[in-house]
Coordinates of C-alpha atoms and ligand atoms in Angstrom, one line a residue:
M1 CA 6.0 -25.4 -27.5
T2 CA 5.0 -22.8 -24.9
T3 CA 6.9 -19.5 -25.2
I4 CA 8.3 -18.3 -21.9
K5 CA 9.0 -14.6 -21.4
L6 CA 11.3 -13.4 -18.6
H7 CA 12.4 -10.0 -17.5
N8 CA 16.1 -10.0 -17.9
S9 CA 17.9 -7.8 -15.4
K10 CA 20.9 -7.6 -17.7
T11 CA 19.0 -6.0 -20.6
R12 CA 16.2 -4.5 -18.4
K13 CA 13.7 -5.9 -20.8
K14 CA 11.1 -8.7 -20.9
E15 CA 12.5 -11.2 -23.4
E16 CA 11.6 -14.5 -25.0
F17 CA 13.5 -17.2 -23.2
K18 CA 15.6 -19.2 -25.7
P19 CA 17.8 -21.7 -23.9
L20 CA 21.3 -22.4 -25.2
D21 CA 20.3 -26.1 -25.5
K22 CA 16.7 -27.0 -25.0
N23 CA 17.7 -30.5 -24.0
N24 CA 19.9 -29.1 -21.2
V25 CA 18.3 -26.0 -19.7
R26 CA 20.5 -24.7 -16.8
M27 CA 19.5 -22.5 -13.9
Y28 CA 21.8 -21.3 -11.1
V29 CA 20.5 -19.6 -8.0
C30 CA 22.6 -18.2 -5.1
G31 CA 21.8 -20.2 -2.0
P32 CA 22.1 -19.5 1.7
T33 CA 25.1 -18.9 3.9
V34 CA 24.5 -21.7 6.4
Y35 CA 24.9 -20.5 10.0
D36 CA 21.3 -20.0 11.1
R37 CA 17.7 -20.8 10.4
A38 CA 16.4 -19.2 7.1
H39 CA 14.2 -16.1 7.7
L40 CA 11.1 -15.5 5.8
G41 CA 12.9 -13.2 3.3
N42 CA 15.3 -16.0 2.4
A43 CA 12.3 -18.2 1.5
R44 CA 11.2 -15.7 -1.2
P45 CA 13.9 -16.6 -3.8
V46 CA 13.3 -20.3 -3.0
V47 CA 9.6 -20.1 -3.8
V48 CA 10.1 -17.9 -6.9
F49 CA 12.8 -20.1 -8.5
D50 CA 11.1 -23.3 -7.5
T51 CA 8.0 -22.1 -9.4
L52 CA 10.2 -21.3 -12.4
F53 CA 11.9 -24.7 -12.1
R54 CA 8.5 -26.4 -12.2
L55 CA 7.5 -24.3 -15.3
L56 CA 10.8 -25.1 -17.1
R57 CA 10.3 -28.9 -16.3
H58 CA 6.8 -28.7 -17.7
V59 CA 7.9 -27.0 -20.9
Y60 CA 11.3 -28.7 -21.6
G61 CA 10.7 -32.0 -19.8
D62 CA 11.8 -33.1 -16.3
D63 CA 15.1 -34.6 -17.5
H64 CA 16.1 -31.6 -19.5
V65 CA 16.3 -29.0 -16.8
T66 CA 19.1 -28.7 -14.2
Y67 CA 18.7 -26.4 -11.3
A68 CA 21.8 -25.7 -9.1
R69 CA 21.6 -23.9 -5.8
N70 CA 24.8 -23.6 -3.7
F71 CA 25.4 -23.7 0.0
T72 CA 27.9 -21.1 1.2
D73 CA 29.6 -23.1 4.0
V74 CA 32.7 -21.0 4.3
D75 CA 32.1 -17.5 5.6
D76 CA 33.1 -15.3 8.5
K77 CA 29.6 -15.4 9.9
I78 CA 29.9 -19.2 10.3
N79 CA 33.3 -18.7 11.9
A80 CA 31.8 -16.3 14.4
K81 CA 29.0 -18.7 15.2
A82 CA 31.5 -21.5 15.8
A83 CA 33.6 -19.3 18.1
E84 CA 30.4 -18.2 20.0
T85 CA 28.9 -21.7 20.5
G86 CA 32.0 -23.8 20.7
H87 CA 30.6 -26.1 18.0
S88 CA 32.6 -27.2 15.0
I89 CA 32.1 -25.5 11.7
R90 CA 31.1 -28.8 10.1
D91 CA 28.5 -29.5 12.7
I92 CA 27.0 -26.0 12.3
T93 CA 26.9 -26.1 8.5
D94 CA 25.5 -29.7 8.4
E95 CA 22.8 -28.9 10.9
T96 CA 21.8 -25.6 9.2
I97 CA 21.7 -27.3 5.8
Q98 CA 19.3 -29.9 7.1
W99 CA 17.1 -27.2 8.7
Y100 CA 17.1 -25.3 5.4
L101 CA 16.0 -28.4 3.4
D102 CA 13.3 -29.2 6.0
D103 CA 11.9 -25.7 6.2
M104 CA 12.0 -25.1 2.4
G105 CA 10.5 -28.5 1.9
A106 CA 7.6 -27.5 4.1
L107 CA 7.0 -24.6 1.6
G108 CA 6.7 -27.2 -1.2
A109 CA 10.1 -26.4 -2.7
M110 CA 11.6 -29.3 -4.6
E111 CA 15.2 -29.9 -3.9
P112 CA 17.3 -28.5 -6.7
T113 CA 19.0 -31.0 -9.0
L114 CA 22.4 -30.0 -7.7
A115 CA 23.3 -28.5 -4.3
P116 CA 27.0 -27.9 -4.3
R117 CA 28.8 -26.9 -1.1
A118 CA 31.4 -24.3 -1.5
T119 CA 34.0 -26.2 0.5
E120 CA 33.9 -29.0 -2.0
Y121 CA 35.0 -26.8 -4.8
I122 CA 38.1 -25.1 -3.4
P123 CA 40.5 -26.6 -6.0
Q124 CA 38.2 -25.2 -8.8
M125 CA 38.3 -21.8 -7.1
V126 CA 42.1 -21.9 -6.7
D127 CA 42.4 -22.8 -10.4
M128 CA 40.1 -19.9 -11.5
I129 CA 42.0 -17.4 -9.3
G130 CA 45.3 -18.6 -10.8
E131 CA 43.9 -18.1 -14.4
L132 CA 42.7 -14.6 -13.5
I133 CA 46.2 -13.7 -12.2
E134 CA 47.8 -15.1 -15.4
K135 CA 45.5 -13.1 -17.6
G136 CA 46.2 -9.9 -15.7
H137 CA 42.8 -9.6 -14.1
A138 CA 43.9 -10.3 -10.5
Y139 CA 47.0 -9.7 -8.3
A140 CA 48.3 -11.2 -5.1
A141 CA 49.2 -8.8 -2.3
E142 CA 50.0 -9.5 1.4
G143 CA 48.4 -13.0 1.5
H144 CA 45.3 -11.7 -0.4
V145 CA 44.4 -12.0 -4.0
L146 CA 42.2 -9.2 -5.4
F147 CA 40.3 -8.8 -8.7
A148 CA 41.5 -5.8 -10.5
V149 CA 38.4 -3.9 -11.6
D150 CA 40.5 -1.5 -13.7
S151 CA 41.4 -4.5 -16.0
W152 CA 37.7 -4.9 -16.6
K153 CA 36.6 -1.3 -16.4
E154 CA 34.5 -1.1 -19.5
H155 CA 32.4 -4.1 -18.5
Y156 CA 32.2 -3.8 -14.7
G157 CA 28.9 -2.3 -13.6
K158 CA 26.8 -3.2 -16.7
L159 CA 24.4 -5.5 -14.7
S160 CA 23.7 -3.0 -12.0
G161 CA 23.9 0.0 -14.3
R162 CA 26.8 2.0 -12.7
S163 CA 30.3 2.9 -13.7
V164 CA 33.4 2.1 -11.6
D165 CA 33.9 5.8 -11.0
D166 CA 30.3 6.3 -9.8
M167 CA 30.7 3.3 -7.5
I168 CA 33.8 4.7 -5.9
A169 CA 32.1 8.1 -5.4
G170 CA 29.0 6.6 -3.9
A171 CA 30.1 3.5 -2.1
R172 CA 31.4 2.9 1.4
V173 CA 34.1 0.6 0.1
E174 CA 36.7 -1.0 2.3
V175 CA 39.9 0.8 1.7
A176 CA 42.9 -1.4 2.3
P177 CA 46.5 -0.5 1.7
Y178 CA 47.1 -3.5 -0.6
K179 CA 44.2 -2.6 -3.0
R180 CA 45.2 -0.9 -6.3
N181 CA 41.6 0.4 -6.7
P182 CA 39.2 0.7 -3.8
M183 CA 36.6 -1.3 -5.8
D184 CA 38.9 -4.3 -6.1
F185 CA 37.3 -7.2 -4.4
V186 CA 38.8 -10.2 -2.6
L187 CA 39.2 -13.6 -4.3
W188 CA 41.4 -15.1 -1.6
K189 CA 42.4 -14.1 1.9
P190 CA 44.8 -15.4 4.5
S191 CA 43.6 -17.7 7.3
D192 CA 45.2 -18.2 10.7
G193 CA 44.8 -21.1 13.1
D194 CA 41.3 -20.1 14.2
T195 CA 39.8 -19.8 10.7
P196 CA 39.3 -22.6 8.2
G197 CA 41.9 -22.6 5.4
W198 CA 43.4 -24.5 2.5
E199 CA 46.9 -24.4 1.0
S200 CA 47.2 -22.3 -2.1
P201 CA 50.0 -20.7 -4.2
W202 CA 49.3 -17.5 -2.2
G203 CA 49.6 -19.1 1.2
Y204 CA 47.2 -20.8 3.6
G205 CA 43.8 -19.1 3.2
R206 CA 40.2 -19.2 2.2
P207 CA 38.2 -17.9 -0.7
G208 CA 36.2 -14.6 -0.8
W209 CA 32.5 -15.1 -1.2
H210 CA 32.0 -14.2 -4.9
I211 CA 34.4 -16.6 -6.5
E212 CA 32.5 -19.7 -5.3
C213 CA 29.5 -19.2 -7.6
S214 CA 31.7 -18.5 -10.6
A215 CA 33.8 -21.6 -9.9
M216 CA 30.9 -23.9 -9.2
A217 CA 28.8 -22.7 -12.2
R218 CA 31.8 -23.3 -14.5
E219 CA 32.4 -26.8 -13.1
L220 CA 28.7 -27.8 -13.2
F221 CA 27.4 -25.9 -16.2
G222 CA 30.4 -24.8 -18.3
E223 CA 31.3 -21.3 -19.3
K224 CA 27.8 -20.2 -20.3
F225 CA 24.4 -21.2 -19.1
D226 CA 20.8 -20.0 -19.2
I227 CA 19.4 -18.4 -16.1
H228 CA 21.0 -17.0 -13.0
G229 CA 18.8 -15.9 -10.1
G230 CA 18.9 -14.5 -6.6
G231 CA 17.6 -11.6 -4.5
L232 CA 17.9 -8.1 -5.7
D233 CA 20.3 -7.4 -2.8
L234 CA 22.8 -9.6 -4.6
Q235 CA 22.8 -7.8 -7.9
F236 CA 25.6 -5.5 -6.7
P237 CA 28.2 -6.4 -5.8
H238 CA 27.8 -10.2 -5.8
H239 CA 26.4 -10.8 -9.2
E240 CA 28.5 -8.0 -10.8
N241 CA 31.6 -9.7 -9.4
E242 CA 30.5 -13.2 -10.6
I243 CA 30.2 -11.8 -14.1
A244 CA 33.6 -10.1 -14.0
Q245 CA 35.4 -13.2 -12.6
S246 CA 33.7 -15.6 -15.1
C247 CA 34.0 -13.6 -18.2
A248 CA 37.5 -12.3 -17.5
C249 CA 38.7 -15.8 -16.7
C250 CA 37.0 -17.6 -19.6
G251 CA 37.4 -14.8 -22.2
T252 CA 33.7 -14.9 -22.9
D253 CA 31.3 -12.0 -23.5
S254 CA 28.5 -13.5 -21.3
F255 CA 28.1 -15.8 -18.4
A256 CA 24.4 -16.3 -17.6
Q257 CA 22.1 -15.4 -20.5
Y258 CA 19.2 -14.2 -18.3
W259 CA 19.5 -12.7 -14.9
M260 CA 16.5 -12.6 -12.6
H261 CA 16.2 -10.8 -9.3
N262 CA 13.4 -11.1 -6.8
E263 CA 12.5 -8.0 -4.8
M264 CA 12.8 -8.0 -1.0
L265 CA 10.2 -9.1 1.6
Q266 CA 8.8 -6.8 4.2
V267 CA 6.6 -7.4 7.3
E268 CA 3.4 -5.3 7.8
G269 CA 4.9 -2.6 5.6
K270 CA 8.3 -2.4 7.3
K271 CA 11.7 -3.8 6.6
M272 CA 12.2 -7.1 8.5
S273 CA 14.9 -6.6 11.1
K274 CA 15.9 -7.9 14.4
S275 CA 15.9 -4.4 16.0
L276 CA 12.3 -3.8 14.9
G277 CA 11.2 -7.0 16.6
N278 CA 9.5 -8.2 13.4
F279 CA 12.1 -10.7 12.4
F280 CA 11.1 -14.3 12.1
T281 CA 12.2 -17.5 10.6
V282 CA 10.2 -19.8 8.4
R283 CA 10.3 -22.3 11.3
D284 CA 8.8 -19.7 13.7
L285 CA 5.8 -19.3 11.4
L286 CA 5.4 -23.0 10.9
D287 CA 5.5 -23.4 14.7
Q288 CA 2.9 -20.7 15.1
G289 CA 0.6 -22.9 13.0
Y290 CA 0.8 -21.3 9.6
S291 CA 1.1 -24.2 7.2
G292 CA 3.8 -24.3 4.5
E293 CA 1.1 -24.0 1.7
V294 CA -0.3 -20.9 3.3
I295 CA 3.1 -19.2 3.3
R296 CA 3.7 -20.3 -0.3
F297 CA 0.2 -19.0 -1.3
V298 CA 0.9 -15.6 0.2
M299 CA 4.3 -15.5 -1.5
L300 CA 2.8 -16.4 -4.9
S301 CA 0.2 -13.7 -4.6
T302 CA 2.8 -10.9 -5.2
H303 CA 4.9 -10.7 -8.4
Y304 CA 8.5 -11.5 -7.7
S305 CA 9.7 -8.2 -9.1
K306 CA 7.6 -6.2 -6.6
P307 CA 8.5 -5.7 -2.9
M308 CA 6.3 -8.1 -1.0
D309 CA 4.6 -7.6 2.3
W310 CA 3.9 -10.4 4.7
T311 CA 0.8 -9.6 6.8
V312 CA -1.4 -11.7 9.1
E313 CA -4.4 -10.6 7.1
K314 CA -3.0 -12.1 3.9
A315 CA -2.2 -15.4 5.7
V316 CA -5.7 -15.6 7.0
G317 CA -7.1 -15.0 3.5
A318 CA -4.8 -17.7 2.1
E319 CA -6.0 -20.2 4.8
S320 CA -9.6 -19.7 3.9
K321 CA -8.9 -19.9 0.1
L322 CA -7.0 -23.2 0.5
D323 CA -9.8 -24.5 2.8
D324 CA -12.3 -23.8 0.0
Y325 CA -10.1 -25.4 -2.6
L326 CA -9.7 -28.6 -0.5
R327 CA -13.4 -28.9 -0.1
M328 CA -13.9 -28.4 -3.9
V329 CA -11.3 -31.1 -4.5
E330 CA -13.0 -33.4 -2.0
S331 CA -16.4 -32.9 -3.6
Y332 CA -15.5 -33.0 -7.3
A333 CA -12.1 -34.5 -8.0
D334 CA -11.4 -37.9 -9.4
M335 CA -8.1 -38.4 -7.6
G336 CA -7.2 -41.3 -9.8
A337 CA -7.1 -39.0 -12.8
V338 CA -5.1 -36.2 -11.2
K339 CA -1.6 -37.4 -12.1
S340 CA -2.5 -37.6 -15.8
T341 CA -4.2 -34.2 -15.9
P342 CA -2.0 -31.6 -17.5
P343 CA -1.7 -28.1 -15.9
F344 CA -4.3 -25.6 -16.9
N345 CA -3.4 -23.5 -20.0
A346 CA -4.3 -20.3 -18.3
I347 CA -1.9 -21.1 -15.4
V348 CA 0.9 -22.1 -17.7
D349 CA 0.4 -19.0 -19.8
A350 CA 0.4 -16.8 -16.6
L351 CA 3.7 -18.3 -15.4
S352 CA 5.2 -18.1 -18.9
D353 CA 4.5 -14.3 -18.8
D354 CA 7.5 -13.5 -16.6
L355 CA 6.2 -15.7 -13.8
N356 CA 2.9 -14.0 -13.2
T357 CA 2.1 -16.0 -10.1
H358 CA -0.8 -13.7 -9.1
A359 CA -2.6 -14.5 -12.4
A360 CA -1.7 -18.2 -11.9
L361 CA -3.6 -18.1 -8.6
M362 CA -6.6 -16.5 -10.5
G363 CA -6.5 -19.6 -12.6
L364 CA -7.0 -21.8 -9.5
E365 CA -10.0 -19.5 -8.6
H366 CA -11.4 -20.1 -12.1
L367 CA -11.2 -23.8 -11.7
A368 CA -12.8 -23.7 -8.3
N369 CA -15.6 -21.5 -9.5
H370 CA -16.4 -24.0 -12.3
A371 CA -16.2 -27.0 -9.9
Q372 CA -13.4 -28.5 -11.9
G373 CA -12.1 -30.6 -9.0
T374 CA -9.7 -32.8 -10.8
E375 CA -8.0 -29.9 -12.7
L376 CA -8.0 -27.9 -9.5
A377 CA -6.1 -30.7 -7.7
A378 CA -3.6 -31.1 -10.6
N379 CA -2.9 -27.4 -10.6
L380 CA -2.6 -27.1 -6.8
I381 CA 0.2 -29.7 -7.3
F382 CA 1.7 -28.0 -10.3
L383 CA 2.0 -24.7 -8.3
G384 CA 3.7 -26.6 -5.5
L385 CA 1.0 -25.9 -2.9
Y386 CA 0.5 -29.7 -2.2
S387 CA 2.2 -32.8 -3.3
Y388 CA -0.1 -35.6 -4.6
D389 CA 0.3 -37.6 -1.4
E390 CA -0.4 -34.6 0.8
L391 CA -3.6 -33.8 -1.2
V392 CA -4.8 -37.4 -0.8
S393 CA -4.2 -37.4 2.9
K394 CA -5.9 -34.0 3.3
I395 CA -8.9 -35.3 1.4
S396 CA -9.2 -38.4 3.5
A397 CA -9.0 -36.3 6.7
I398 CA -11.9 -34.1 5.4
Q399 CA -13.9 -37.3 4.6
N400 CA -13.2 -38.8 8.0
A401 CA -14.2 -35.5 9.6
K402 CA -17.4 -35.5 7.6
A403 CA -18.3 -38.9 8.8
S404 CA -17.7 -38.0 12.4
L405 CA -19.6 -34.7 12.0
L406 CA -22.9 -36.2 10.6
P407 CA -24.2 -37.6 14.0
L408 CA -23.1 -34.3 15.7
A409 CA -25.1 -32.3 13.2
E410 CA -28.1 -34.4 13.8
K411 CA -27.7 -34.0 17.6
L412 CA -27.5 -30.2 17.3
H413 CA -30.5 -30.2 15.0
Q414 CA -32.5 -32.1 17.6
L415 CA -31.3 -29.8 20.4
R416 CA -32.5 -26.9 18.3
L417 CA -35.9 -28.3 17.7
T418 CA -36.4 -28.9 21.4
A419 CA -35.1 -25.4 22.2
M420 CA -37.7 -23.9 19.8
E421 CA -40.4 -25.4 21.9
T422 CA -38.9 -24.7 25.4
K423 CA -37.5 -21.3 24.4
N424 CA -34.3 -22.3 26.2
F425 CA -31.3 -22.1 23.9
A426 CA -28.6 -22.7 26.5
A427 CA -27.8 -26.3 25.3
V428 CA -27.7 -25.2 21.7
D429 CA -25.3 -22.3 22.4
E430 CA -23.1 -24.5 24.5
M431 CA -22.7 -27.1 21.7
K432 CA -22.2 -24.4 19.1
E433 CA -19.3 -22.9 21.1
A434 CA -17.7 -26.3 21.7
L435 CA -17.9 -27.1 17.9
S436 CA -16.4 -23.7 17.1
N437 CA -13.5 -24.4 19.5
A438 CA -12.9 -27.7 17.8
G439 CA -12.5 -25.8 14.4
I440 CA -16.0 -26.6 13.1
T441 CA -18.0 -24.0 11.1
V442 CA -21.7 -24.3 12.0
K443 CA -24.5 -23.4 9.6
M444 CA -28.0 -23.7 10.8
S445 CA -31.3 -23.4 9.0
K446 CA -34.9 -24.5 9.9
E447 CA -34.4 -27.8 8.0
A448 CA -31.0 -28.9 8.9
V449 CA -27.6 -28.2 10.5
T450 CA -24.4 -28.5 8.5
L451 CA -21.0 -28.8 10.0
E452 CA -17.8 -28.2 8.2
A453 CA -14.2 -28.6 9.4
N454 CA -12.1 -25.4 8.9
H455 CA -8.4 -25.0 9.1
N456 CA -8.5 -25.0 12.9
F457 CA -10.1 -28.4 13.0
D458 CA -9.0 -30.6 15.9
P459 CA -10.7 -34.0 16.0
S460 CA -9.6 -34.6 19.5
K461 CA -11.8 -31.8 20.8
L462 CA -14.9 -33.6 19.4
E463 CA -14.6 -36.5 21.8
S464 CA -16.5 -34.8 24.6
L465 CA -19.4 -33.9 22.3
K466 CA -20.3 -37.4 21.2
Ligands
LIG1 P1 21.9 -14.9 2.3 O1 21.9 -16.2 3.1 O2 21.8 -13.7 3.1 O3 23.0 -14.8 1.3 O4 20.5 -14.9 1.4 C1 20.1 -16.0 0.7 C2 19.0 -15.5 -0.3 O5 18.0 -14.8 0.3 C3 19.6 -14.5 -1.3 O6 19.1 -14.9 -2.6 C4 19.1 -13.2 -0.9 O7 19.0 -12.3 -1.9 C5 17.7 -13.6 -0.3 N1 17.2 -12.6 0.6 C6 17.7 -12.2 1.8 N2 16.9 -11.3 2.5 C7 15.8 -11.2 1.7 C8 14.6 -10.5 1.9 N3 14.3 -9.7 2.9 N4 13.6 -10.6 0.9 C9 13.8 -11.4 -0.2 N5 15.0 -12.1 -0.4 C10 15.9 -12.0 0.5
LIG2 ZN1 26.2 -16.3 -6.0

């Protein structure tokens, strides 16, 4: 069996991945807070953990891997959006969840096995908070329930590598009169008539953010599971708090066995932010004509543990690579054999080495250079760049384009022969320009003209040339 190695944020080491139960490999990833379209940075953990999900399914079998990613559908940002737009919270969260699934689907992300919504696990959260109070790890005060970090002091901060005292010294923590220690974090808070709420032993209220992942993971996976992922921005305090809640409640020494964090995304070397005007959503990029596979390819080209820069130059490079690969598949693949072709060893090995996606893309390049069309197709699918059906329809579009381009190539060839005699190239230049506008790359030699559709190909613009 393939050995997978992963860099474990908990131990800060690359370790061999050994699942607790190889028949039931469990991965939990913190999902989005659903009040707005996902921005490009939000897509990074989706692509990273989707790639890991595909690798785990390959190694352990499709039916032996469960991937859970939650939707945070109770949050003050959602309440603010509801107040601002006059729409109901349920309408906002339902619509945003659908946008998210559509946009991430466009990037080739499979839907996780489980997609729990926080609001459907309130009783489990209330139970967990009750247990924490009983065990002396939490206390109720003024309608709030807080986790008492002093009750967990020797463990708190292990994941992010800081002590409680350092945190207090360095952090801008919210100091509230009802907190025993400024680092204590909210498990439950009071709601009024304008904010969503549920009855609880501590009054009408709603959960703090951190408790949802602990409660859902316990309900879906049990007290311990294999991999927990998310962006590096979540390592502290969110993940630190998840560990504290889960281990203190269950009396266990560990929660997730392996923690993985993706680094942040930047745009043209700068932090993506609304004030810098370089903030965009995945939908913005798709609408601008960058296809989902191009966005995914660019994301895979940087290792997940490194900050990644989105640049137009990279997107253009990815477009031309994928164009080349499609042409190779069209020329050399036996599409009937693609589904039964296993992923290329070099690609599986690259991903098994702490998800070295850059090296995995080199594997595609190797297959393309050796005209291994069927393998290339199978591995484009394995890396989530295309589904089988997408690939088949792309190939047939290329073939149809080829058929319609043959007579045009012949026409241009004849125009060129005439122009060589008359020394008047106006008609040739005019046709070349029209072809280029239709997304056709023109190659001319003395003997022949070849025309190839590129990623800007628009068949409707060919009509006037016929
Ligand atoms: P949020 O909805 O803000 O909780 O974020 C959802 C996911 O996106 C989390 O795993 C975050 O860590 C991740 N994320 C947010 N911003 C970025 C970014 N700029 N680069 C990479 N990941 C991000
Ligand atoms: Zn979480």
